[in-house]
Amino acid sequence: MSWASKLVTPYRVEEGEKFRLKDFDPGDTGHLHSKLQAQKLLEQGIASMAELQSKLYAQDRWGVLLIFQAMDAAGKDGAIKHVMSGVNPQGCQVYSFKVPSSEELDHDFLWRTNIRLPERGRIGIFNRSYYEEVLVVRVHPEVLKGERIPPSLVTKDIWKERFEDIKAFEHYLARNGIAIRKFFLNLSKKEQKRRFLARLDDPQKNWKFSAADIHERASWDAYMGAYQEMIVHTATKKAPWYVVPSDNKWFTRVVVAAAIVETLESLELAYPEVSPQKRKELKAARKLL
Ligand code: AMP
Ligand code: MG
């Protein structure tokens, strides 16, 4: 088993049925003892990722979709920034999904993410995703009302139906060569408070603070229930969730990097073979130089 797989195995959920969020400690740091040790592994991970990404791009067969979901201040943006720092921006596509626009609300809920899916050969990153449709939309019933779905279709089964649709959609993508990995950055309520206070105290962090964040924090328990249900119903072998301990940013980042390395390694990427015809062309080109 590679170092990457060894590090992430405890956090990978491929079968949701028995998943319980309370079994996962946000403060866990695995077998790592120090920030420095994590830093070294992160560097190693980033280097492997760069090499594998280059093959992914050259081979142009697989696409990779990485989905990030979390409570505010869990470190999604920082994880994306640090972990992807070594990859070629040309092979990477990042999208952040905000409150849907009126155009987006005029479509089915998968529409806006659908048109942002990564091409073959690319790594696509979703900072939030269609999973908001079973998170914020579930926690706030008025948001669901705003979706203008015909009332006869909005029943008590709507969440179960959405889980089914998401699962089917992800299997469809997997069968088309899009490898999907999903990250839930698992932050404790206590650590969120500490980070919010830091945002209030430090003028350079003030911009990160939004009054809406406090409002969402008040629904903490409802969110945890929604996250648990989401993972129970949508963790599959083809599209696993990683429940990433997120009270220590240095650990979050190394786990995310390792999960991406593990994923790319599983795709058996290689530079395309040069055909005899192409070899001839290369030989001829050399003569012309
Ligand atoms: P941020 O990522 O902090 O800029 O905030 C984006 C906001 O958009 C969050 O409060 C999300 O809950 C919200 N959001 C994202 N997707 C949806 C959705 N499908 N429906 C309603 N709100 C959403
Ligand atoms: Mg925010």
PDB file of C-alpha atoms and ligand atoms in Angstrom:
ATOM      1  CA  MET A   1       0.000   0.000   0.000  1.00  0.00           C
ATOM      2  CA  SER A   2       1.379   3.440  -0.886  1.00  0.00           C
ATOM      3  CA  TRP A   3       1.947   6.039   1.866  1.00  0.00           C
ATOM      4  CA  ALA A   4      -1.007   7.929   0.442  1.00  0.00           C
ATOM      5  CA  SER A   5      -3.446   5.027   0.721  1.00  0.00           C
ATOM      6  CA  LYS A   6      -2.171   4.206   4.170  1.00  0.00           C
ATOM      7  CA  LEU A   7      -2.799   7.747   5.344  1.00  0.00           C
ATOM      8  CA  VAL A   8      -6.318   8.101   3.923  1.00  0.00           C
ATOM      9  CA  THR A   9      -7.806   4.643   4.386  1.00  0.00           C
ATOM     10  CA  PRO A  10      -9.304   5.426   7.833  1.00  0.00           C
ATOM     11  CA  TYR A  11     -11.177   8.398   6.348  1.00  0.00           C
ATOM     12  CA  ARG A  12     -12.447   6.844   3.098  1.00  0.00           C
ATOM     13  CA  VAL A  13     -16.119   5.846   3.153  1.00  0.00           C
ATOM     14  CA  GLU A  14     -17.125   3.591   0.260  1.00  0.00           C
ATOM     15  CA  GLU A  15     -20.218   2.138   1.810  1.00  0.00           C
ATOM     16  CA  GLY A  16     -22.535   4.465   3.608  1.00  0.00           C
ATOM     17  CA  GLU A  17     -24.948   2.146   5.303  1.00  0.00           C
ATOM     18  CA  LYS A  18     -23.189   1.955   8.659  1.00  0.00           C
ATOM     19  CA  PHE A  19     -21.623   5.402   8.540  1.00  0.00           C
ATOM     20  CA  ARG A  20     -21.957   7.467  11.718  1.00  0.00           C
ATOM     21  CA  LEU A  21     -20.411  10.910  11.786  1.00  0.00           C
ATOM     22  CA  LYS A  22     -19.777  10.721  15.536  1.00  0.00           C
ATOM     23  CA  ASP A  23     -17.265   7.920  14.930  1.00  0.00           C
ATOM     24  CA  PHE A  24     -15.008  10.449  13.168  1.00  0.00           C
ATOM     25  CA  ASP A  25     -12.943  12.825  15.285  1.00  0.00           C
ATOM     26  CA  PRO A  26     -12.337  16.269  13.716  1.00  0.00           C
ATOM     27  CA  GLY A  27      -9.154  16.565  15.801  1.00  0.00           C
ATOM     28  CA  ASP A  28      -7.625  13.301  14.589  1.00  0.00           C
ATOM     29  CA  THR A  29      -4.124  13.559  13.136  1.00  0.00           C
ATOM     30  CA  GLY A  30      -3.622   9.884  12.303  1.00  0.00           C
ATOM     31  CA  HIS A  31      -0.111   8.612  12.822  1.00  0.00           C
ATOM     32  CA  LEU A  32       1.425  12.051  12.254  1.00  0.00           C
ATOM     33  CA  HIS A  33       2.975  13.787  15.233  1.00  0.00           C
ATOM     34  CA  SER A  34       3.959  17.163  13.913  1.00  0.00           C
ATOM     35  CA  LYS A  35       3.199  19.864  11.441  1.00  0.00           C
ATOM     36  CA  LEU A  36       6.686  19.500  10.032  1.00  0.00           C
ATOM     37  CA  GLN A  37       6.183  15.820   9.317  1.00  0.00           C
ATOM     38  CA  ALA A  38       2.903  16.645   7.545  1.00  0.00           C
ATOM     39  CA  GLN A  39       4.612  19.406   5.571  1.00  0.00           C
ATOM     40  CA  LYS A  40       7.148  16.928   4.187  1.00  0.00           C
ATOM     41  CA  LEU A  41       4.436  14.490   3.177  1.00  0.00           C
ATOM     42  CA  LEU A  42       2.413  17.287   1.620  1.00  0.00           C
ATOM     43  CA  GLU A  43       5.406  18.287  -0.499  1.00  0.00           C
ATOM     44  CA  GLN A  44       5.867  14.682  -1.548  1.00  0.00           C
ATOM     45  CA  GLY A  45       2.170  14.448  -2.366  1.00  0.00           C
ATOM     46  CA  ILE A  46       2.229  17.613  -4.440  1.00  0.00           C
ATOM     47  CA  ALA A  47       5.232  16.356  -6.402  1.00  0.00           C
ATOM     48  CA  SER A  48       3.539  13.013  -7.143  1.00  0.00           C
ATOM     49  CA  MET A  49       0.371  14.803  -8.102  1.00  0.00           C
ATOM     50  CA  ALA A  50       2.188  17.019 -10.604  1.00  0.00           C
ATOM     51  CA  GLU A  51       3.736  14.003 -12.290  1.00  0.00           C
ATOM     52  CA  LEU A  52       0.488  12.045 -12.379  1.00  0.00           C
ATOM     53  CA  GLN A  53      -1.466  15.046 -13.630  1.00  0.00           C
ATOM     54  CA  SER A  54       0.930  15.411 -16.510  1.00  0.00           C
ATOM     55  CA  LYS A  55       0.177  11.804 -17.516  1.00  0.00           C
ATOM     56  CA  LEU A  56      -3.556  12.294 -17.023  1.00  0.00           C
ATOM     57  CA  TYR A  57      -3.405  15.224 -19.424  1.00  0.00           C
ATOM     58  CA  ALA A  58      -1.238  13.454 -22.006  1.00  0.00           C
ATOM     59  CA  GLN A  59      -3.313  10.288 -21.925  1.00  0.00           C
ATOM     60  CA  ASP A  60      -6.536  12.276 -22.239  1.00  0.00           C
ATOM     61  CA  ARG A  61      -8.851   9.415 -21.263  1.00  0.00           C
ATOM     62  CA  TRP A  62      -9.889   9.939 -17.642  1.00  0.00           C
ATOM     63  CA  GLY A  63     -11.327  13.045 -16.078  1.00  0.00           C
ATOM     64  CA  VAL A  64     -11.181  13.591 -12.312  1.00  0.00           C
ATOM     65  CA  LEU A  65     -13.864  15.388 -10.337  1.00  0.00           C
ATOM     66  CA  LEU A  66     -13.072  16.472  -6.785  1.00  0.00           C
ATOM     67  CA  ILE A  67     -15.983  17.757  -4.728  1.00  0.00           C
ATOM     68  CA  PHE A  68     -15.538  19.784  -1.535  1.00  0.00           C
ATOM     69  CA  GLN A  69     -18.267  20.278   1.048  1.00  0.00           C
ATOM     70  CA  ALA A  70     -17.992  21.659   4.562  1.00  0.00           C
ATOM     71  CA  MET A  71     -19.278  24.045   7.182  1.00  0.00           C
ATOM     72  CA  ASP A  72     -17.925  27.613   7.027  1.00  0.00           C
ATOM     73  CA  ALA A  73     -14.302  28.081   8.087  1.00  0.00           C
ATOM     74  CA  ALA A  74     -13.492  24.381   7.708  1.00  0.00           C
ATOM     75  CA  GLY A  75     -10.712  25.281   5.288  1.00  0.00           C
ATOM     76  CA  LYS A  76     -12.033  24.319   1.846  1.00  0.00           C
ATOM     77  CA  ASP A  77     -10.466  27.277   0.083  1.00  0.00           C
ATOM     78  CA  GLY A  78      -7.118  26.862   1.840  1.00  0.00           C
ATOM     79  CA  ALA A  79      -7.024  23.123   1.137  1.00  0.00           C
ATOM     80  CA  ILE A  80      -7.739  23.695  -2.547  1.00  0.00           C
ATOM     81  CA  LYS A  81      -5.107  26.419  -2.729  1.00  0.00           C
ATOM     82  CA  HIS A  82      -2.334  24.483  -0.977  1.00  0.00           C
ATOM     83  CA  VAL A  83      -2.978  21.056  -2.371  1.00  0.00           C
ATOM     84  CA  MET A  84      -3.272  22.198  -5.978  1.00  0.00           C
ATOM     85  CA  SER A  85      -0.293  24.558  -5.765  1.00  0.00           C
ATOM     86  CA  GLY A  86       1.980  22.200  -7.695  1.00  0.00           C
ATOM     87  CA  VAL A  87      -0.286  21.219 -10.548  1.00  0.00           C
ATOM     88  CA  ASN A  88      -0.371  22.747 -13.991  1.00  0.00           C
ATOM     89  CA  PRO A  89      -3.222  25.297 -14.068  1.00  0.00           C
ATOM     90  CA  GLN A  90      -3.951  24.325 -17.676  1.00  0.00           C
ATOM     91  CA  GLY A  91      -5.011  20.878 -16.520  1.00  0.00           C
ATOM     92  CA  CYS A  92      -7.207  22.117 -13.725  1.00  0.00           C
ATOM     93  CA  GLN A  93     -10.695  23.666 -13.597  1.00  0.00           C
ATOM     94  CA  VAL A  94     -12.039  25.121 -10.353  1.00  0.00           C
ATOM     95  CA  TYR A  95     -15.623  26.276  -9.829  1.00  0.00           C
ATOM     96  CA  SER A  96     -17.271  27.715  -6.729  1.00  0.00           C
ATOM     97  CA  PHE A  97     -21.004  27.286  -6.518  1.00  0.00           C
ATOM     98  CA  LYS A  98     -22.867  30.054  -4.727  1.00  0.00           C
ATOM     99  CA  VAL A  99     -26.544  30.766  -4.096  1.00  0.00           C
ATOM    100  CA  PRO A 100     -28.168  29.828  -7.444  1.00  0.00           C
ATOM    101  CA  SER A 101     -29.004  32.626  -9.866  1.00  0.00           C
ATOM    102  CA  SER A 102     -32.511  32.972 -11.293  1.00  0.00           C
ATOM    103  CA  GLU A 103     -31.275  31.387 -14.519  1.00  0.00           C
ATOM    104  CA  GLU A 104     -29.924  28.431 -12.554  1.00  0.00           C
ATOM    105  CA  LEU A 105     -33.176  28.115 -10.621  1.00  0.00           C
ATOM    106  CA  ASP A 106     -35.014  27.850 -13.925  1.00  0.00           C
ATOM    107  CA  HIS A 107     -33.327  24.481 -14.481  1.00  0.00           C
ATOM    108  CA  ASP A 108     -33.153  21.102 -12.766  1.00  0.00           C
ATOM    109  CA  PHE A 109     -30.699  21.047  -9.865  1.00  0.00           C
ATOM    110  CA  LEU A 110     -27.909  19.210 -11.666  1.00  0.00           C
ATOM    111  CA  TRP A 111     -27.849  21.619 -14.585  1.00  0.00           C
ATOM    112  CA  ARG A 112     -25.435  24.218 -13.304  1.00  0.00           C
ATOM    113  CA  THR A 113     -22.849  21.688 -12.179  1.00  0.00           C
ATOM    114  CA  ASN A 114     -23.299  19.577 -15.302  1.00  0.00           C
ATOM    115  CA  ILE A 115     -22.011  22.284 -17.589  1.00  0.00           C
ATOM    116  CA  ARG A 116     -18.922  22.662 -15.376  1.00  0.00           C
ATOM    117  CA  LEU A 117     -17.833  19.027 -15.382  1.00  0.00           C
ATOM    118  CA  PRO A 118     -14.142  18.433 -16.124  1.00  0.00           C
ATOM    119  CA  GLU A 119     -13.041  17.388 -19.584  1.00  0.00           C
ATOM    120  CA  ARG A 120     -11.058  14.202 -20.113  1.00  0.00           C
ATOM    121  CA  GLY A 121      -7.463  14.744 -19.122  1.00  0.00           C
ATOM    122  CA  ARG A 122      -8.416  17.414 -16.550  1.00  0.00           C
ATOM    123  CA  ILE A 123      -8.912  17.676 -12.836  1.00  0.00           C
ATOM    124  CA  GLY A 124     -12.130  19.516 -12.010  1.00  0.00           C
ATOM    125  CA  ILE A 125     -12.705  20.940  -8.571  1.00  0.00           C
ATOM    126  CA  PHE A 126     -16.120  21.822  -7.228  1.00  0.00           C
ATOM    127  CA  ASN A 127     -15.983  24.166  -4.247  1.00  0.00           C
ATOM    128  CA  ARG A 128     -19.525  23.251  -3.105  1.00  0.00           C
ATOM    129  CA  SER A 129     -21.702  21.355  -5.533  1.00  0.00           C
ATOM    130  CA  TYR A 130     -25.081  19.740  -6.119  1.00  0.00           C
ATOM    131  CA  TYR A 131     -24.677  18.361  -2.599  1.00  0.00           C
ATOM    132  CA  GLU A 132     -25.883  21.769  -1.360  1.00  0.00           C
ATOM    133  CA  GLU A 133     -29.252  20.528  -2.590  1.00  0.00           C
ATOM    134  CA  VAL A 134     -29.374  18.037   0.295  1.00  0.00           C
ATOM    135  CA  LEU A 135     -27.590  20.320   2.793  1.00  0.00           C
ATOM    136  CA  VAL A 136     -28.470  24.023   2.884  1.00  0.00           C
ATOM    137  CA  VAL A 137     -31.706  23.328   0.991  1.00  0.00           C
ATOM    138  CA  ARG A 138     -32.660  20.646   3.484  1.00  0.00           C
ATOM    139  CA  VAL A 139     -31.747  22.663   6.550  1.00  0.00           C
ATOM    140  CA  HIS A 140     -33.709  25.711   5.321  1.00  0.00           C
ATOM    141  CA  PRO A 141     -37.134  24.688   3.977  1.00  0.00           C
ATOM    142  CA  GLU A 142     -37.702  28.209   2.578  1.00  0.00           C
ATOM    143  CA  VAL A 143     -34.833  27.623   0.133  1.00  0.00           C
ATOM    144  CA  LEU A 144     -36.598  24.570  -1.240  1.00  0.00           C
ATOM    145  CA  LYS A 145     -39.773  26.655  -1.635  1.00  0.00           C
ATOM    146  CA  GLY A 146     -37.777  29.088  -3.756  1.00  0.00           C
ATOM    147  CA  GLU A 147     -36.855  26.344  -6.233  1.00  0.00           C
ATOM    148  CA  ARG A 148     -40.194  26.501  -8.032  1.00  0.00           C
ATOM    149  CA  ILE A 149     -40.583  22.752  -8.299  1.00  0.00           C
ATOM    150  CA  PRO A 150     -44.217  21.753  -9.042  1.00  0.00           C
ATOM    151  CA  PRO A 151     -45.773  21.292  -5.574  1.00  0.00           C
ATOM    152  CA  SER A 152     -47.049  17.790  -6.318  1.00  0.00           C
ATOM    153  CA  LEU A 153     -43.410  16.675  -6.661  1.00  0.00           C
ATOM    154  CA  VAL A 154     -42.320  18.066  -3.318  1.00  0.00           C
ATOM    155  CA  THR A 155     -43.139  15.276  -0.885  1.00  0.00           C
ATOM    156  CA  LYS A 156     -41.543  13.830   2.237  1.00  0.00           C
ATOM    157  CA  ASP A 157     -39.542  11.564  -0.084  1.00  0.00           C
ATOM    158  CA  ILE A 158     -37.717  14.427  -1.765  1.00  0.00           C
ATOM    159  CA  TRP A 159     -34.375  13.872   0.016  1.00  0.00           C
ATOM    160  CA  LYS A 160     -34.402  10.151  -0.644  1.00  0.00           C
ATOM    161  CA  GLU A 161     -35.185  10.917  -4.277  1.00  0.00           C
ATOM    162  CA  ARG A 162     -32.350  13.428  -4.503  1.00  0.00           C
ATOM    163  CA  PHE A 163     -29.895  10.917  -3.029  1.00  0.00           C
ATOM    164  CA  GLU A 164     -30.998   8.369  -5.610  1.00  0.00           C
ATOM    165  CA  ASP A 165     -30.637  10.850  -8.444  1.00  0.00           C
ATOM    166  CA  ILE A 166     -27.189  11.952  -7.291  1.00  0.00           C
ATOM    167  CA  LYS A 167     -26.028   8.368  -6.925  1.00  0.00           C
ATOM    168  CA  ALA A 168     -27.291   7.453 -10.376  1.00  0.00           C
ATOM    169  CA  PHE A 169     -25.695  10.557 -11.864  1.00  0.00           C
ATOM    170  CA  GLU A 170     -22.335   9.761 -10.278  1.00  0.00           C
ATOM    171  CA  HIS A 171     -22.456   6.185 -11.530  1.00  0.00           C
ATOM    172  CA  TYR A 172     -23.211   7.484 -14.981  1.00  0.00           C
ATOM    173  CA  LEU A 173     -20.166   9.761 -14.804  1.00  0.00           C
ATOM    174  CA  ALA A 174     -17.963   6.966 -13.464  1.00  0.00           C
ATOM    175  CA  ARG A 175     -19.019   4.755 -16.377  1.00  0.00           C
ATOM    176  CA  ASN A 176     -17.967   7.541 -18.708  1.00  0.00           C
ATOM    177  CA  GLY A 177     -14.475   7.761 -17.274  1.00  0.00           C
ATOM    178  CA  ILE A 178     -14.915  10.565 -14.754  1.00  0.00           C
ATOM    179  CA  ALA A 179     -13.357   9.488 -11.453  1.00  0.00           C
ATOM    180  CA  ILE A 180     -15.250  11.167  -8.621  1.00  0.00           C
ATOM    181  CA  ARG A 181     -13.943  11.747  -5.116  1.00  0.00           C
ATOM    182  CA  LYS A 182     -15.817  13.701  -2.490  1.00  0.00           C
ATOM    183  CA  PHE A 183     -14.395  15.484   0.532  1.00  0.00           C
ATOM    184  CA  PHE A 184     -16.263  16.440   3.655  1.00  0.00           C
ATOM    185  CA  LEU A 185     -13.994  18.613   5.765  1.00  0.00           C
ATOM    186  CA  ASN A 186     -15.032  17.594   9.242  1.00  0.00           C
ATOM    187  CA  LEU A 187     -14.644  20.583  11.579  1.00  0.00           C
ATOM    188  CA  SER A 188     -15.730  20.698  15.231  1.00  0.00           C
ATOM    189  CA  LYS A 189     -18.139  23.369  16.418  1.00  0.00           C
ATOM    190  CA  LYS A 190     -15.558  24.529  18.940  1.00  0.00           C
ATOM    191  CA  GLU A 191     -12.846  25.005  16.326  1.00  0.00           C
ATOM    192  CA  GLN A 192     -15.282  26.868  14.075  1.00  0.00           C
ATOM    193  CA  LYS A 193     -15.893  29.338  16.904  1.00  0.00           C
ATOM    194  CA  ARG A 194     -12.150  29.827  17.328  1.00  0.00           C
ATOM    195  CA  ARG A 195     -11.725  30.507  13.598  1.00  0.00           C
ATOM    196  CA  PHE A 196     -14.690  32.914  13.490  1.00  0.00           C
ATOM    197  CA  LEU A 197     -13.197  34.842  16.406  1.00  0.00           C
ATOM    198  CA  ALA A 198      -9.874  35.013  14.553  1.00  0.00           C
ATOM    199  CA  ARG A 199     -11.729  36.430  11.558  1.00  0.00           C
ATOM    200  CA  LEU A 200     -13.262  39.102  13.772  1.00  0.00           C
ATOM    201  CA  ASP A 201     -10.008  39.922  15.563  1.00  0.00           C
ATOM    202  CA  ASP A 202      -7.595  40.080  12.655  1.00  0.00           C
ATOM    203  CA  PRO A 203      -8.174  42.979  10.212  1.00  0.00           C
ATOM    204  CA  GLN A 204      -6.596  40.905   7.440  1.00  0.00           C
ATOM    205  CA  LYS A 205      -9.166  38.189   8.019  1.00  0.00           C
ATOM    206  CA  ASN A 206     -12.204  40.478   8.451  1.00  0.00           C
ATOM    207  CA  TRP A 207     -13.135  40.104   4.786  1.00  0.00           C
ATOM    208  CA  LYS A 208     -13.655  36.386   5.271  1.00  0.00           C
ATOM    209  CA  PHE A 209     -16.367  36.946   7.829  1.00  0.00           C
ATOM    210  CA  SER A 210     -19.986  37.079   6.801  1.00  0.00           C
ATOM    211  CA  ALA A 211     -22.905  37.616   9.169  1.00  0.00           C
ATOM    212  CA  ALA A 212     -24.660  34.742   7.380  1.00  0.00           C
ATOM    213  CA  ASP A 213     -22.003  32.389   8.795  1.00  0.00           C
ATOM    214  CA  ILE A 214     -23.286  32.949  12.344  1.00  0.00           C
ATOM    215  CA  HIS A 215     -26.792  32.239  11.120  1.00  0.00           C
ATOM    216  CA  GLU A 216     -25.682  28.880   9.653  1.00  0.00           C
ATOM    217  CA  ARG A 217     -23.782  28.031  12.828  1.00  0.00           C
ATOM    218  CA  ALA A 218     -27.073  28.241  14.734  1.00  0.00           C
ATOM    219  CA  SER A 219     -28.256  25.282  12.644  1.00  0.00           C
ATOM    220  CA  TRP A 220     -25.150  23.223  13.435  1.00  0.00           C
ATOM    221  CA  ASP A 221     -26.979  20.095  14.601  1.00  0.00           C
ATOM    222  CA  ALA A 222     -29.351  20.122  11.642  1.00  0.00           C
ATOM    223  CA  TYR A 223     -26.351  20.395   9.330  1.00  0.00           C
ATOM    224  CA  MET A 224     -24.558  17.498  11.002  1.00  0.00           C
ATOM    225  CA  GLY A 225     -27.689  15.402  10.563  1.00  0.00           C
ATOM    226  CA  ALA A 226     -27.855  16.373   6.898  1.00  0.00           C
ATOM    227  CA  TYR A 227     -24.159  15.586   6.325  1.00  0.00           C
ATOM    228  CA  GLN A 228     -24.524  12.216   7.949  1.00  0.00           C
ATOM    229  CA  GLU A 229     -27.567  11.316   5.849  1.00  0.00           C
ATOM    230  CA  MET A 230     -25.809  12.550   2.726  1.00  0.00           C
ATOM    231  CA  ILE A 231     -22.813  10.285   3.325  1.00  0.00           C
ATOM    232  CA  VAL A 232     -24.973   7.323   4.339  1.00  0.00           C
ATOM    233  CA  HIS A 233     -26.849   7.544   1.045  1.00  0.00           C
ATOM    234  CA  THR A 234     -24.184   8.603  -1.442  1.00  0.00           C
ATOM    235  CA  ALA A 235     -20.924   6.922  -0.416  1.00  0.00           C
ATOM    236  CA  THR A 236     -20.138   4.272  -3.008  1.00  0.00           C
ATOM    237  CA  LYS A 237     -17.082   2.396  -4.242  1.00  0.00           C
ATOM    238  CA  LYS A 238     -17.080   4.395  -7.471  1.00  0.00           C
ATOM    239  CA  ALA A 239     -17.629   7.727  -5.749  1.00  0.00           C
ATOM    240  CA  PRO A 240     -16.393   7.524  -2.152  1.00  0.00           C
ATOM    241  CA  TRP A 241     -16.500  10.255   0.485  1.00  0.00           C
ATOM    242  CA  TYR A 242     -13.415  11.171   2.455  1.00  0.00           C
ATOM    243  CA  VAL A 243     -14.322  12.437   5.921  1.00  0.00           C
ATOM    244  CA  VAL A 244     -11.283  14.619   6.519  1.00  0.00           C
ATOM    245  CA  PRO A 245     -10.406  15.632  10.098  1.00  0.00           C
ATOM    246  CA  SER A 246     -10.291  19.421   9.851  1.00  0.00           C
ATOM    247  CA  ASP A 247      -9.473  20.928  13.224  1.00  0.00           C
ATOM    248  CA  ASN A 248      -5.811  21.021  12.151  1.00  0.00           C
ATOM    249  CA  LYS A 249      -5.309  22.610   8.760  1.00  0.00           C
ATOM    250  CA  TRP A 250      -1.950  20.942   8.246  1.00  0.00           C
ATOM    251  CA  PHE A 251      -3.579  17.546   8.606  1.00  0.00           C
ATOM    252  CA  THR A 252      -6.543  18.401   6.375  1.00  0.00           C
ATOM    253  CA  ARG A 253      -4.216  19.359   3.553  1.00  0.00           C
ATOM    254  CA  VAL A 254      -2.036  16.288   3.686  1.00  0.00           C
ATOM    255  CA  VAL A 255      -5.083  13.992   3.762  1.00  0.00           C
ATOM    256  CA  VAL A 256      -6.644  15.718   0.769  1.00  0.00           C
ATOM    257  CA  ALA A 257      -3.356  15.554  -1.147  1.00  0.00           C
ATOM    258  CA  ALA A 258      -2.947  11.875  -0.305  1.00  0.00           C
ATOM    259  CA  ALA A 259      -6.502  11.116  -1.428  1.00  0.00           C
ATOM    260  CA  ILE A 260      -5.860  12.766  -4.780  1.00  0.00           C
ATOM    261  CA  VAL A 261      -2.579  10.898  -5.208  1.00  0.00           C
ATOM    262  CA  GLU A 262      -4.310   7.640  -4.303  1.00  0.00           C
ATOM    263  CA  THR A 263      -7.012   8.368  -6.867  1.00  0.00           C
ATOM    264  CA  LEU A 264      -4.616   9.239  -9.679  1.00  0.00           C
ATOM    265  CA  GLU A 265      -2.501   6.169  -8.889  1.00  0.00           C
ATOM    266  CA  SER A 266      -5.564   3.969  -9.215  1.00  0.00           C
ATOM    267  CA  LEU A 267      -6.149   5.096 -12.792  1.00  0.00           C
ATOM    268  CA  GLU A 268      -2.998   3.450 -14.176  1.00  0.00           C
ATOM    269  CA  LEU A 269      -2.005   6.549 -16.040  1.00  0.00           C
ATOM    270  CA  ALA A 270       0.760   6.455 -18.622  1.00  0.00           C
ATOM    271  CA  TYR A 271       2.045   8.608 -21.423  1.00  0.00           C
ATOM    272  CA  PRO A 272       0.568   7.473 -24.737  1.00  0.00           C
ATOM    273  CA  GLU A 273       2.645   4.879 -26.611  1.00  0.00           C
ATOM    274  CA  VAL A 274       4.331   6.151 -29.725  1.00  0.00           C
ATOM    275  CA  SER A 275       3.128   4.242 -32.787  1.00  0.00           C
ATOM    276  CA  PRO A 276       5.594   3.049 -35.478  1.00  0.00           C
ATOM    277  CA  GLN A 277       4.053   5.623 -37.826  1.00  0.00           C
ATOM    278  CA  LYS A 278       4.617   8.426 -35.313  1.00  0.00           C
ATOM    279  CA  ARG A 279       8.178   7.188 -34.723  1.00  0.00           C
ATOM    280  CA  LYS A 280       8.833   7.577 -38.441  1.00  0.00           C
ATOM    281  CA  GLU A 281       7.476  11.108 -38.333  1.00  0.00           C
ATOM    282  CA  LEU A 282       9.749  11.967 -35.422  1.00  0.00           C
ATOM    283  CA  LYS A 283      12.749  10.589 -37.300  1.00  0.00           C
ATOM    284  CA  ALA A 284      11.870  12.619 -40.383  1.00  0.00           C
ATOM    285  CA  ALA A 285      11.423  15.733 -38.256  1.00  0.00           C
ATOM    286  CA  ARG A 286      14.879  15.300 -36.757  1.00  0.00           C
ATOM    287  CA  LYS A 287      16.377  15.298 -40.253  1.00  0.00           C
ATOM    288  CA  LEU A 288      14.606  18.521 -41.129  1.00  0.00           C
ATOM    289  CA  LEU A 289      16.009  20.375 -38.140  1.00  0.00           C
TER     290      LEU A 289
HETATM  291  P1  AMP B   1     -19.388  30.902   0.070  1.00  0.00           P
HETATM  292  O1  AMP B   1     -18.970  29.590  -0.518  1.00  0.00           O
HETATM  293  O2  AMP B   1     -18.964  31.097   1.482  1.00  0.00           O
HETATM  294  O3  AMP B   1     -19.060  32.060  -0.798  1.00  0.00           O
HETATM  295  O4  AMP B   1     -20.990  30.896   0.184  1.00  0.00           O
HETATM  296  C1  AMP B   1     -21.789  30.404  -0.817  1.00  0.00           C
HETATM  297  C2  AMP B   1     -23.192  30.275  -0.259  1.00  0.00           C
HETATM  298  O5  AMP B   1     -24.039  29.754  -1.287  1.00  0.00           O
HETATM  299  C3  AMP B   1     -23.297  29.315   0.912  1.00  0.00           C
HETATM  300  O6  AMP B   1     -23.989  29.902   1.962  1.00  0.00           O
HETATM  301  C4  AMP B   1     -24.094  28.142   0.334  1.00  0.00           C
HETATM  302  O7  AMP B   1     -24.879  27.503   1.293  1.00  0.00           O
HETATM  303  C5  AMP B   1     -24.905  28.823  -0.735  1.00  0.00           C
HETATM  304  N1  AMP B   1     -25.345  27.871  -1.747  1.00  0.00           N
HETATM  305  C6  AMP B   1     -24.573  27.119  -2.544  1.00  0.00           C
HETATM  306  N2  AMP B   1     -25.319  26.295  -3.313  1.00  0.00           N
HETATM  307  C7  AMP B   1     -26.601  26.533  -2.988  1.00  0.00           C
HETATM  308  C8  AMP B   1     -27.855  26.007  -3.426  1.00  0.00           C
HETATM  309  N3  AMP B   1     -27.926  25.062  -4.344  1.00  0.00           N
HETATM  310  N4  AMP B   1     -28.966  26.519  -2.875  1.00  0.00           N
HETATM  311  C9  AMP B   1     -28.915  27.471  -1.934  1.00  0.00           C
HETATM  312  N5  AMP B   1     -27.768  28.013  -1.472  1.00  0.00           N
HETATM  313  C10 AMP B   1     -26.627  27.554  -1.988  1.00  0.00           C
HETATM  314 MG    MG B   2     -18.595  31.701   3.281  1.00  0.00          MG
END
